[in-house]
């Protein structure tokens, strides 16, 4: 059934045992017991009976006063009168007790106590509700104890709530999931993300559904300019460093809370909002459509006092530097027809200027106002899902009046706001919005505890959804593990230091940093170095400077060719070598003469161009989709003819050769960019590639020793006719190859790259310091 056991609790009335493991901890004190008190107040008199246990590692004489100190401070739910609340609270305290939960024997005693109570009072057991408010490393052990000693009878339910973090990256999340699934069924696990219990977040899908007719025409790339998902905090991490320094802002906030909000905003609307299986599948489909992110799509910062707090709380020496970011800005793109090209700005940070959280959908406004810029039609068109704090203080959904008047959420617990405070929200005064807000504010944990009790899975994270999110974020986290975050002073003093912007499809801080906590190493003093390598020119630098130099040299070569011939013919190789270069070229959107440039391929794998293994697909995804180049200036190798891949009789090489002869003057490319494999191959010309009978051919089919085996490639004849040939070699893994090649004089059949010897043009080696120096 789609919505799993949605009304199971109502169907089977009886006794419910609630066990809060970690019941005297900080989270339990701040939120959980208030949530369980609210649950009891909601359910009392409706047929269920309850008992509540606060579990902890301390013995009973120490834990009991701690627990009751927390319970006595609980606030009355708004809907209860003072008199009624006193009665309900007394009952709640009477039903609550502390229980030491440390060893397997402790869990066995708890199970015996539950059975004994049920027997004495002649009650039927409806279910057991465990809330694990403990560090994640304890989950597997506690799950095993619950499974072995504390399961209810088969006709009663078991529900176990798990708090984030669920792992540290994809691999640890998979390992944790495996351990937990050995003890608990997926339907028994409720992975909680308290953002899904926030009233505004829980209404994103209902709002989209209620306003479907109005939103459908504009909820796409033709109308949406950008999306912003923001969580700003004024607090620092002091006192939480033990946890925070292992996780940082991306794991703490972006991978879970903000990703969930983004998913609800942009996933396909389910036909049935109560069908948790359909919601899950639509979430997975959306996560699968996200484009890969790496450190070119993100900026990170760290507030200035953080490193001192780390040294103090973790007992580190004064020369210790933590690279854990406390601020992150990431721009995400979606790879589907509906949303492609819409940047999603996702950001969060500690020690910022205000506490606020919202998701904002900003629409394009093509109205040009001549005389009355204050007219509502001239202002921003936006929908804001405002989670609270900031200027507005209360949670709300706001729609600017120049967009449409939304339908009122029909659940009865939302109202339209018509009295406006004199404040601005994201550029507009409140009077320029239609505003809806909850009638009664409810804490997220209260909402989610109620959902667990009712067996509602749609407000929780599934195993598949969790792993899909980690699969998306883990490559970025690995990339950033070696990046020094920008240091910022904190609060108002940050000024514009953390503003970031899109440049092409890369992300960078908008302003130069004025604070630098890291002393420049000797490596930073290396500039671009020129010299000789294998009797040809060599340019060497650290990777980023090297790629920038190569991009600059390509620009000069393009301008020279266009001055002389009106066109620039550039042949790009596949593989990993040109990836960084293509990204750098995508940044030069406005300076590179793309309209007069022809893009050719040096080599191609024999796979359809739509597949990720295709070199052309890589060139498209990294470069072509971001530049204005005439489509007839793009020349993919014809590996896919008559629905077949690289079949000799289809004549693909001859076809490409004919195209080269037609467009390229004398078949001499202006620039051919090559990489080198660790075995010394270049283009798709390998050690055993037979070329004797093809000396005048420009394009041939070849065989690779690794999959996919079939390739199409320019020949050495075509390469060596070029006016310029650049060979790009990067990374420590290429150091041994660079050393070997430097010792070889002339050609070597073992290393095909040695056969690259332009007849009248120039050969330049671009080798980064990692490859050169090891």
XYZ file of C-alpha atoms in Angstrom:
774
model
C 0.000 0.000 0.000
C 1.381 3.410 -0.943
C 0.929 5.139 2.385
C 2.178 2.097 4.388
C 0.505 1.794 7.782
C -1.017 5.262 7.719
C -3.957 4.614 10.058
C -2.626 1.518 11.777
C -2.569 3.245 15.177
C -6.248 4.133 14.911
C -7.227 0.642 13.783
C -5.576 -1.112 16.720
C -6.427 0.624 19.967
C -4.475 -0.426 23.019
C -1.418 0.398 25.064
C 1.520 2.334 23.588
C 4.918 2.307 25.300
C 7.152 5.285 24.508
C 10.891 4.955 25.256
C 13.171 7.967 24.786
C 16.728 6.597 24.759
C 18.872 9.535 25.817
C 15.839 10.885 27.640
C 17.762 13.339 29.842
C 19.925 14.783 27.055
C 19.828 18.233 25.481
C 17.511 17.398 22.550
C 15.068 15.568 24.818
C 15.024 18.480 27.271
C 14.524 21.146 24.570
C 12.081 19.423 22.224
C 11.248 15.744 22.625
C 9.408 15.640 25.954
C 7.371 18.664 24.895
C 6.465 16.710 21.747
C 5.435 13.618 23.710
C 3.427 15.726 26.143
C 1.636 17.263 23.133
C 1.000 13.750 21.744
C -0.465 12.652 25.066
C -2.633 15.784 25.307
C -3.882 15.158 21.717
C -4.642 11.454 22.306
C -5.880 11.316 25.901
C -9.416 9.987 26.035
C -9.333 8.680 22.423
C -8.884 5.009 23.300
C -5.137 4.556 23.717
C -3.312 4.211 27.008
C 0.342 5.195 27.404
C 3.453 4.742 29.459
C 6.596 6.864 28.974
C 10.179 5.868 29.792
C 13.173 8.155 29.804
C 16.202 5.938 29.228
C 19.773 6.885 30.069
C 23.185 5.496 30.999
C 22.970 6.764 34.618
C 21.569 4.592 37.398
C 18.002 5.266 38.503
C 18.844 7.326 41.598
C 20.743 9.827 39.427
C 18.542 9.750 36.298
C 15.104 10.000 37.939
C 15.502 13.527 39.401
C 17.043 14.693 36.083
C 14.068 13.393 34.108
C 11.424 14.842 36.401
C 13.257 18.159 36.485
C 12.708 18.274 32.698
C 9.080 17.079 32.806
C 7.996 19.612 35.425
C 9.114 22.469 33.132
C 6.879 21.374 30.201
C 4.641 24.110 28.763
C 0.900 23.696 28.346
C -0.393 23.181 24.788
C -2.266 26.309 23.650
C -5.534 24.485 23.073
C -5.801 23.361 26.743
C -7.247 25.551 29.477
C -5.024 26.071 32.532
C -7.249 23.817 34.629
C -7.340 21.037 32.030
C -3.583 21.327 31.493
C -2.850 20.834 35.213
C -4.867 17.609 35.176
C -3.301 16.280 31.930
C 0.213 17.171 33.080
C -0.287 15.363 36.402
C -1.416 12.256 34.498
C 1.588 12.537 32.138
C 4.028 12.755 35.068
C 2.317 9.806 36.737
C 2.758 7.696 33.545
C 6.450 8.614 33.125
C 9.462 6.985 34.735
C 13.230 6.783 34.320
C 14.897 3.486 33.346
C 18.632 2.810 33.049
C 19.391 1.575 29.509
C 23.032 0.587 29.254
C 23.361 -3.182 28.948
C 21.378 -5.925 27.245
C 20.099 -6.883 30.705
C 18.696 -3.335 31.126
C 16.686 -3.716 27.897
C 15.501 -7.170 29.011
C 14.306 -5.671 32.320
C 12.451 -2.939 30.438
C 10.718 -5.533 28.262
C 9.734 -7.527 31.348
C 8.399 -4.374 32.996
C 6.232 -3.578 29.933
C 4.820 -7.142 29.843
C 4.202 -7.112 33.577
C 2.294 -3.812 33.398
C 0.196 -5.023 30.457
C -0.626 -8.239 32.313
C -1.501 -6.569 35.602
C -3.798 -4.030 33.979
C -5.269 -6.444 31.417
C -4.262 -4.224 28.441
C -3.751 -5.149 24.795
C -0.460 -3.894 23.363
C -0.827 -1.576 20.347
C 2.865 -0.800 19.826
C 6.245 0.347 21.066
C 7.730 3.701 20.111
C 11.507 4.077 20.624
C 13.160 7.455 20.066
C 16.975 7.210 19.831
C 18.196 10.619 21.004
C 21.814 9.439 21.123
C 24.942 9.841 18.916
C 24.746 7.949 15.627
C 27.606 5.581 16.539
C 25.297 4.017 19.171
C 22.390 3.296 16.777
C 23.468 -0.158 15.621
C 24.145 -1.440 19.138
C 20.825 -0.133 20.488
C 18.928 -1.469 17.447
C 20.417 -4.898 18.148
C 19.319 -4.728 21.812
C 15.797 -3.639 20.817
C 15.573 -6.411 18.215
C 16.823 -9.134 20.561
C 15.016 -8.159 23.766
C 12.343 -5.497 23.280
C 10.224 -6.448 20.294
C 6.454 -6.355 20.941
C 4.218 -9.314 19.959
C 3.818 -9.791 16.179
C 0.353 -8.196 16.129
C 1.664 -4.924 17.657
C 3.850 -2.368 15.865
C 7.450 -1.327 16.534
C 8.654 2.136 15.459
C 12.202 3.376 16.033
C 13.085 7.025 15.416
C 16.669 7.811 14.395
C 18.112 11.339 14.646
C 20.541 12.712 12.049
C 23.399 12.491 11.172
C 22.883 9.262 9.255
C 26.505 8.718 8.303
C 29.346 11.012 7.307
C 29.357 10.302 3.551
C 27.881 7.776 1.123
C 30.089 4.890 2.292
C 29.464 5.339 6.028
C 25.723 5.825 5.380
C 25.663 2.538 3.424
C 27.511 0.773 6.269
C 25.121 2.186 8.900
C 22.094 1.248 6.788
C 23.381 -2.317 6.468
C 23.882 -2.657 10.246
C 20.447 -1.227 11.038
C 18.609 -3.229 8.383
C 20.063 -6.429 9.886
C 18.082 -5.614 13.077
C 15.070 -3.535 11.992
C 12.720 -3.580 9.002
C 12.605 -0.459 6.831
C 8.954 0.131 7.828
C 10.044 0.174 11.492
C 12.666 2.903 11.012
C 11.777 6.603 11.030
C 14.828 8.703 10.080
C 13.889 12.138 11.297
C 14.754 15.450 9.657
C 13.001 18.024 11.815
C 12.729 20.391 8.825
C 10.071 18.070 7.400
C 8.005 18.787 10.506
C 8.163 22.559 10.077
C 4.691 23.768 9.193
C 5.728 25.663 6.067
C 7.905 22.819 4.723
C 5.094 20.317 5.266
C 2.811 22.572 3.183
C 5.084 22.957 0.122
C 3.490 20.027 -1.723
C -0.108 20.918 -0.670
C 0.507 24.542 -1.769
C 1.779 23.355 -5.161
C -1.218 21.017 -5.470
C -3.824 23.646 -4.465
C -2.358 26.147 -6.972
C -1.489 23.656 -9.710
C -3.459 25.425 -12.452
C -1.727 28.737 -11.696
C 1.742 27.276 -11.158
C 1.950 24.749 -14.011
C 2.457 27.367 -16.778
C 5.231 29.215 -14.852
C 6.984 26.468 -12.826
C 9.756 26.010 -15.395
C 12.983 27.398 -16.886
C 11.148 29.869 -19.126
C 9.728 31.763 -16.138
C 11.881 31.013 -13.060
C 15.030 33.128 -12.838
C 16.595 31.460 -9.802
C 15.818 29.611 -6.597
C 17.369 30.404 -3.207
C 17.327 28.049 -0.217
C 18.820 29.730 2.834
C 19.444 28.953 6.496
C 21.366 31.703 8.322
C 22.367 31.480 11.972
C 23.843 34.033 14.343
C 25.020 31.317 16.755
C 28.519 29.858 16.577
C 29.514 26.220 17.143
C 31.005 26.769 20.591
C 30.231 23.895 22.924
C 29.385 21.596 19.970
C 32.858 21.460 18.414
C 33.307 17.744 19.205
C 30.417 17.018 16.818
C 30.649 19.986 14.473
C 34.306 19.643 13.505
C 33.642 16.143 12.153
C 30.684 17.306 10.077
C 30.753 20.985 9.105
C 27.983 23.040 7.584
C 27.348 20.948 4.439
C 26.795 17.691 6.334
C 24.992 19.459 9.178
C 22.482 21.448 7.108
C 22.757 21.272 3.294
C 22.856 17.495 2.757
C 19.658 17.003 4.748
C 17.450 20.019 5.637
C 18.050 22.170 2.565
C 18.167 19.235 0.133
C 14.759 18.099 1.421
C 13.324 21.592 0.862
C 14.776 21.719 -2.675
C 13.321 18.285 -3.439
C 9.827 19.260 -2.276
C 9.971 22.430 -4.379
C 11.037 20.773 -7.631
C 10.044 17.086 -7.609
C 7.086 16.022 -9.755
C 3.827 16.456 -7.870
C 2.436 13.104 -6.717
C -1.127 12.327 -7.738
C -1.892 11.406 -4.128
C -0.254 13.480 -1.372
C -0.865 10.752 1.229
C 0.916 8.085 -0.838
C 4.377 7.922 0.741
C 5.668 5.433 -1.869
C 4.787 7.773 -4.744
C 6.352 10.737 -2.906
C 9.527 8.694 -2.307
C 9.771 7.654 -5.962
C 9.298 11.232 -7.177
C 11.986 12.410 -4.738
C 14.406 9.767 -6.027
C 13.684 10.721 -9.646
C 14.440 14.361 -8.850
C 17.681 13.600 -6.977
C 18.804 11.490 -9.957
C 18.365 14.525 -12.239
C 20.790 16.781 -10.308
C 24.002 17.694 -12.108
C 27.280 16.658 -10.501
C 28.742 19.271 -8.118
C 32.407 19.755 -7.233
C 34.464 22.568 -5.722
C 33.954 24.731 -8.821
C 30.265 24.921 -7.811
C 30.845 25.939 -4.186
C 32.494 28.446 -1.865
C 33.243 27.789 1.804
C 34.093 29.956 4.800
C 34.968 29.640 8.468
C 34.286 32.220 11.164
C 37.457 33.659 12.632
C 37.099 32.390 16.204
C 36.313 28.818 15.117
C 39.872 27.548 14.903
C 40.626 28.786 18.435
C 37.487 27.020 19.683
C 38.658 23.801 17.991
C 42.116 24.083 19.577
C 40.525 24.649 22.998
C 37.690 22.075 22.928
C 39.656 19.338 21.143
C 42.975 20.013 22.924
C 44.836 20.836 19.705
C 48.140 22.724 19.532
C 48.295 26.374 18.451
C 49.619 25.480 14.985
C 46.601 23.224 14.243
C 44.265 24.451 11.488
C 40.823 22.951 10.948
C 39.502 23.015 7.369
C 35.910 22.417 8.539
C 33.623 24.999 6.889
C 31.088 26.907 8.989
C 29.672 28.642 5.888
C 28.918 27.225 2.445
C 27.371 28.576 -0.732
C 26.600 26.039 -3.468
C 24.916 26.479 -6.834
C 23.071 23.381 -8.053
C 21.690 22.708 -11.521
C 19.015 20.257 -12.622
C 19.496 18.163 -15.713
C 15.947 17.955 -17.009
C 13.897 19.793 -19.595
C 11.697 21.568 -17.034
C 14.395 23.180 -14.889
C 17.699 23.121 -16.798
C 19.477 26.464 -16.639
C 17.785 27.588 -13.392
C 20.510 28.105 -10.767
C 19.582 26.879 -7.285
C 21.526 28.931 -4.730
C 21.805 26.922 -1.516
C 23.553 28.490 1.448
C 23.952 28.234 5.190
C 26.347 29.507 7.801
C 27.044 30.154 11.442
C 28.039 33.506 12.970
C 26.130 35.443 10.291
C 24.236 38.732 10.656
C 20.732 37.325 11.301
C 18.795 34.186 12.083
C 16.442 33.382 9.222
C 15.451 30.485 6.985
C 13.480 30.503 3.743
C 13.141 29.128 0.226
C 12.553 31.747 -2.456
C 11.442 31.188 -6.045
C 12.245 34.347 -8.012
C 10.493 34.709 -11.369
C 11.649 36.665 -14.407
C 9.972 40.054 -14.703
C 10.049 41.368 -18.247
C 8.145 44.556 -17.463
C 10.181 47.716 -18.100
C 8.789 50.602 -16.074
C 9.277 54.064 -17.582
C 7.891 56.317 -14.861
C 6.530 54.466 -11.834
C 9.068 51.989 -10.460
C 7.005 51.634 -7.249
C 4.085 50.212 -9.236
C 3.446 46.608 -8.154
C 3.994 45.327 -11.727
C 7.565 46.659 -11.697
C 8.617 44.827 -8.540
C 10.056 41.364 -7.972
C 7.776 38.441 -8.743
C 8.396 35.788 -6.112
C 7.032 33.038 -3.922
C 8.655 32.686 -0.500
C 8.325 29.723 1.830
C 9.352 31.549 4.994
C 10.276 29.262 7.880
C 10.481 31.939 10.553
C 12.666 34.423 12.470
C 14.229 37.319 10.496
C 12.036 40.361 9.760
C 8.768 38.467 9.708
C 9.235 36.350 12.873
C 6.415 33.914 12.036
C 6.233 31.062 9.481
C 4.349 31.930 6.277
C 3.944 31.382 2.559
C 4.155 34.682 0.655
C 3.184 35.267 -2.992
C 3.919 38.666 -4.518
C 0.724 40.336 -5.697
C 2.004 40.807 -9.260
C 2.131 37.013 -9.653
C -1.275 35.574 -8.633
C -3.640 35.262 -5.677
C -3.074 31.798 -4.227
C -5.774 29.428 -3.033
C -5.979 29.300 0.752
C -4.594 26.025 2.109
C -7.760 24.134 2.900
C -6.794 22.141 5.966
C -8.432 24.638 8.342
C -5.278 25.239 10.344
C -4.010 28.001 7.998
C -5.256 31.571 7.707
C -4.811 34.520 5.360
C -2.860 37.396 6.943
C -4.379 40.801 6.202
C -2.768 42.985 8.876
C 0.719 43.939 7.760
C 3.618 44.979 9.927
C 5.795 47.734 8.535
C 8.610 45.429 7.439
C 10.197 44.287 4.185
C 10.711 40.655 3.252
C 13.295 40.043 0.525
C 12.869 43.401 -1.159
C 9.110 43.901 -0.908
C 6.935 45.435 1.837
C 4.469 42.987 3.367
C 1.529 44.803 1.748
C 2.837 43.659 -1.668
C 2.305 39.993 -0.757
C -0.595 37.612 -0.340
C 0.312 35.911 2.950
C -0.817 32.633 4.505
C 0.298 31.499 7.955
C -0.540 28.703 10.419
C -3.400 29.548 12.808
C -1.509 27.889 15.683
C 2.277 27.578 15.534
C 3.413 24.026 16.318
C 6.942 22.822 16.947
C 8.419 20.556 14.264
C 9.153 17.777 16.747
C 5.540 17.841 17.984
C 4.345 17.359 14.400
C 6.778 14.545 13.622
C 6.199 12.646 16.867
C 2.485 12.707 16.007
C 3.286 11.376 12.497
C 5.336 8.480 13.918
C 2.472 7.600 16.241
C 0.094 7.572 13.239
C 2.532 5.507 11.148
C 2.930 8.253 8.515
C 6.179 7.633 6.597
C 5.908 10.531 4.132
C 7.503 12.995 6.589
C 10.623 10.872 7.088
C 13.773 9.920 5.171
C 13.825 6.533 3.442
C 17.022 4.479 3.071
C 16.974 5.017 -0.703
C 16.422 8.760 -0.350
C 19.208 9.051 2.203
C 21.731 7.213 0.026
C 20.682 9.201 -3.075
C 21.327 12.464 -1.206
C 24.722 11.248 0.047
C 25.620 10.079 -3.486
C 25.011 13.645 -4.689
C 26.915 15.440 -1.900
C 29.865 13.064 -1.277
C 31.954 14.054 -4.359
C 31.747 17.735 -3.332
C 32.696 16.922 0.260
C 35.712 14.938 -0.958
C 36.733 17.832 -3.219
C 36.409 20.389 -0.416
C 38.364 18.332 2.126
C 41.568 19.969 0.862
C 40.196 23.509 0.356
C 41.036 26.283 2.836
C 37.785 28.044 3.761
C 37.663 31.849 3.590
C 37.932 33.281 7.106
C 35.197 35.767 8.114
C 34.935 37.832 11.295
C 31.308 36.963 12.158
C 28.030 38.892 12.438
C 27.535 42.342 10.893
C 31.311 42.676 10.419
C 31.165 40.123 7.579
C 29.933 42.905 5.287
C 30.106 41.648 1.689
C 32.904 39.149 2.391
C 30.686 36.074 1.900
C 28.736 37.262 -1.155
C 29.212 34.778 -3.973
C 28.300 34.760 -7.634
C 27.985 32.624 -10.724
C 30.705 33.072 -13.357
C 29.583 31.012 -16.318
C 28.562 27.883 -14.425
C 31.246 28.196 -11.745
C 30.878 29.798 -8.335
C 33.259 32.286 -6.726
C 33.269 34.853 -3.944
C 32.310 38.279 -5.302
C 34.969 40.196 -3.348
C 38.591 39.644 -2.515
C 39.218 38.321 0.993
C 40.748 40.785 3.418
C 41.510 38.236 6.145
C 44.019 35.433 5.628
C 44.824 33.118 8.482
C 47.053 30.725 6.536
C 50.660 31.739 5.893
C 51.500 31.325 2.211
C 53.687 28.279 1.715
C 56.670 28.194 -0.592
C 54.404 26.487 -3.141
C 52.438 29.698 -3.532
C 55.577 31.513 -4.680
C 55.855 29.344 -7.791
C 54.610 31.219 -10.805
C 54.189 29.821 -14.308
C 57.519 28.384 -15.353
C 58.716 27.966 -18.956
C 61.338 25.555 -20.169
C 62.027 22.634 -22.509
C 60.688 19.100 -22.415
C 61.607 16.503 -25.039
C 63.148 19.307 -27.131
C 59.854 21.220 -27.270
C 58.431 24.124 -25.302
C 57.100 23.365 -21.830
C 54.858 25.434 -19.575
C 54.530 24.325 -15.961
C 52.590 25.653 -12.943
C 50.231 24.506 -10.234
C 47.068 23.038 -11.746
C 44.805 26.106 -11.615
C 47.436 28.530 -12.967
C 48.394 26.005 -15.651
C 44.826 25.653 -16.895
C 44.366 29.439 -16.885
C 47.586 29.817 -18.926
C 46.446 27.184 -21.438
C 43.044 28.887 -21.767
C 44.840 32.201 -22.346
C 47.117 30.631 -24.994
C 44.073 29.161 -26.755
C 42.446 32.600 -26.811
C 45.566 34.108 -28.409
C 45.706 31.278 -30.977
C 42.008 31.801 -31.762
C 42.391 35.557 -32.245
C 45.423 35.040 -34.499
C 43.645 32.410 -36.659
C 40.515 34.554 -36.985
C 42.563 37.604 -38.006
C 44.243 35.567 -40.738
C 41.479 33.199 -41.911
C 38.227 34.292 -40.241
C 37.830 30.922 -38.485
C 39.478 29.002 -35.636
C 39.508 25.197 -35.807
C 40.048 23.569 -32.410
C 40.236 19.780 -31.919
C 39.639 18.562 -28.348
C 40.577 15.148 -26.984
C 38.482 13.101 -24.559
C 39.301 11.590 -21.198
C 39.992 13.438 -17.958
C 42.778 15.744 -19.192
C 40.670 18.554 -20.698
C 37.965 18.649 -17.991
C 39.498 21.530 -16.006
C 40.292 23.396 -19.221
C 36.731 23.102 -20.537
C 35.463 24.540 -17.254
C 37.910 27.431 -17.524
C 36.863 28.086 -21.144
C 33.203 28.147 -20.094
C 34.089 31.106 -17.862
C 35.391 33.126 -20.822
C 31.877 33.366 -22.227
C 32.189 36.947 -23.350
C 35.812 37.140 -24.449
C 36.384 33.942 -26.424
C 35.362 34.259 -30.099
C 33.032 31.269 -30.071
C 31.005 32.474 -33.060
C 34.055 32.067 -35.266
C 35.271 28.844 -33.655
C 34.740 25.284 -34.899
C 34.913 22.501 -32.287
C 36.235 19.150 -33.510
C 36.965 15.907 -31.736
C 40.404 14.291 -31.495
C 38.885 10.957 -30.505
C 35.639 9.357 -29.439
C 34.468 6.217 -27.702
C 32.062 4.077 -29.685
C 29.039 4.761 -27.504
C 25.956 6.896 -28.260
C 26.574 10.614 -27.704
C 23.857 10.652 -25.042
C 25.820 8.313 -22.749
C 28.067 9.616 -19.984
C 31.057 7.694 -21.413
C 30.896 9.733 -24.637
C 33.670 12.312 -25.101
C 31.228 14.516 -26.994
C 28.752 14.321 -24.111
C 31.549 15.491 -21.797
C 32.408 18.425 -24.114
C 28.717 19.313 -24.272
C 28.106 19.123 -20.514
C 31.252 21.030 -19.532
C 31.401 23.612 -22.313
C 28.971 23.648 -25.226
C 25.791 24.136 -23.219
C 27.231 27.329 -21.694
C 28.517 29.102 -24.808
C 26.981 30.759 -27.848
C 28.430 28.810 -30.755
C 26.638 28.160 -34.062
C 25.452 24.558 -33.995
C 26.907 23.931 -37.459
C 30.342 24.798 -36.013
C 30.151 21.738 -33.746
C 31.544 18.569 -35.327
C 30.989 15.377 -33.302
C 32.663 12.227 -34.601
C 30.065 10.047 -36.403
C 30.395 6.896 -34.300
C 26.656 6.141 -34.444
C 25.444 5.598 -38.016
C 22.379 3.655 -39.252
C 21.636 2.706 -35.638
C 25.016 0.945 -35.366
C 28.211 1.824 -33.521
C 31.561 2.061 -35.373
C 30.844 -0.545 -38.023
C 33.592 -0.496 -40.680
C 31.248 -0.594 -43.689
C 29.295 2.453 -42.444
C 32.379 4.528 -43.296
C 32.348 6.841 -40.264
C 36.090 7.723 -40.458
C 35.830 8.610 -44.163
C 32.773 10.748 -43.437
C 34.632 12.711 -40.717
C 37.702 13.040 -42.930
C 35.514 14.454 -45.707
C 34.053 16.992 -43.261
C 37.565 18.037 -42.138
C 38.694 18.480 -45.751
C 35.601 20.551 -46.485
C 35.943 23.027 -43.587
C 39.600 23.042 -42.495
C 42.063 24.818 -44.750
C 44.517 22.205 -46.017
C 43.173 19.877 -43.305
C 45.509 21.662 -40.898
C 43.789 22.301 -37.572
C 44.777 25.537 -35.884
C 45.008 23.810 -32.503
C 44.896 20.177 -31.398
C 44.703 19.564 -27.666
C 45.905 16.154 -26.468
C 46.182 14.308 -23.172
C 48.371 11.329 -22.344
C 47.263 8.099 -20.686
C 49.473 6.418 -18.101
C 50.416 3.844 -20.736
C 51.618 6.641 -23.028
C 48.678 6.549 -25.461
C 47.330 9.798 -26.847
C 44.011 10.489 -28.594
C 42.825 6.879 -29.120
C 46.159 5.812 -30.583
C 47.506 2.935 -28.500
C 50.727 0.949 -28.413
C 49.420 -1.723 -30.779
C 47.375 0.532 -33.066
C 48.267 -0.497 -36.654
C 48.861 2.567 -38.848
C 51.273 1.357 -41.534
C 48.617 1.088 -44.257
C 46.835 4.277 -43.208
C 49.647 6.806 -43.482
C 47.577 9.385 -45.352
C 44.326 8.754 -43.501
C 43.189 11.513 -41.130
C 40.640 9.448 -39.171
C 40.586 5.726 -38.294
C 38.808 3.202 -36.084
C 41.024 1.829 -33.303
C 40.903 -0.724 -30.482
C 41.481 0.278 -26.837
C 42.851 -2.228 -24.319
C 40.191 -0.990 -21.858
C 36.413 -0.765 -22.253
C 34.760 0.516 -24.331
C 37.246 -1.106 -26.685
C 36.150 0.449 -29.973
C 37.229 4.034 -30.647
C 37.459 6.552 -33.472
C 40.532 8.765 -33.580
C 42.470 11.338 -35.559
C 45.705 9.828 -36.866
C 49.237 11.105 -36.266
C 49.045 12.450 -39.830
C 46.121 14.698 -38.886
C 47.661 15.684 -35.542
C 51.095 16.457 -36.965
C 49.632 18.732 -39.649
C 48.240 21.081 -36.983
C 49.589 24.608 -36.568
C 49.799 24.104 -32.789
C 49.582 20.979 -30.660
C 49.159 21.261 -26.895
C 49.722 18.253 -24.617
C 48.143 18.639 -21.155
C 49.437 16.369 -18.353
C 48.174 16.812 -14.791
C 48.262 14.975 -11.460
C 50.705 13.029 -9.287
C 49.664 9.764 -10.977
C 51.376 10.972 -14.200
C 54.750 11.737 -12.533
C 56.292 8.342 -13.431
C 55.158 8.725 -17.068
C 56.602 12.253 -17.308
C 59.939 10.939 -15.952
C 59.975 8.014 -18.421
C 59.171 10.215 -21.424
C 61.897 12.701 -20.501
C 64.477 9.901 -20.893
C 63.292 8.729 -24.320
C 64.929 10.266 -27.395
C 62.807 10.405 -30.539
C 60.006 7.901 -31.176
C 59.161 4.833 -29.130
C 56.574 2.294 -30.239
C 55.824 1.682 -26.537
C 54.749 5.319 -26.009
C 52.537 6.559 -28.897
C 52.736 10.170 -27.593
C 56.362 10.249 -28.813
C 55.034 10.123 -32.409
C 53.450 13.553 -31.989
C 55.923 15.687 -33.952
C 54.225 18.538 -35.852
C 55.815 18.995 -39.281
C 55.567 22.762 -39.539
C 53.658 23.673 -36.383
C 54.726 23.898 -32.751
C 54.324 21.431 -29.902
C 53.853 22.756 -26.357
C 53.767 20.583 -23.248
C 51.566 21.845 -20.380
C 52.631 19.880 -17.287
C 51.479 20.737 -13.772
C 53.885 20.612 -10.810
C 52.234 17.477 -9.410
C 53.071 15.562 -12.593
C 56.481 17.201 -13.011
C 57.742 17.038 -9.434
C 55.737 14.113 -8.042
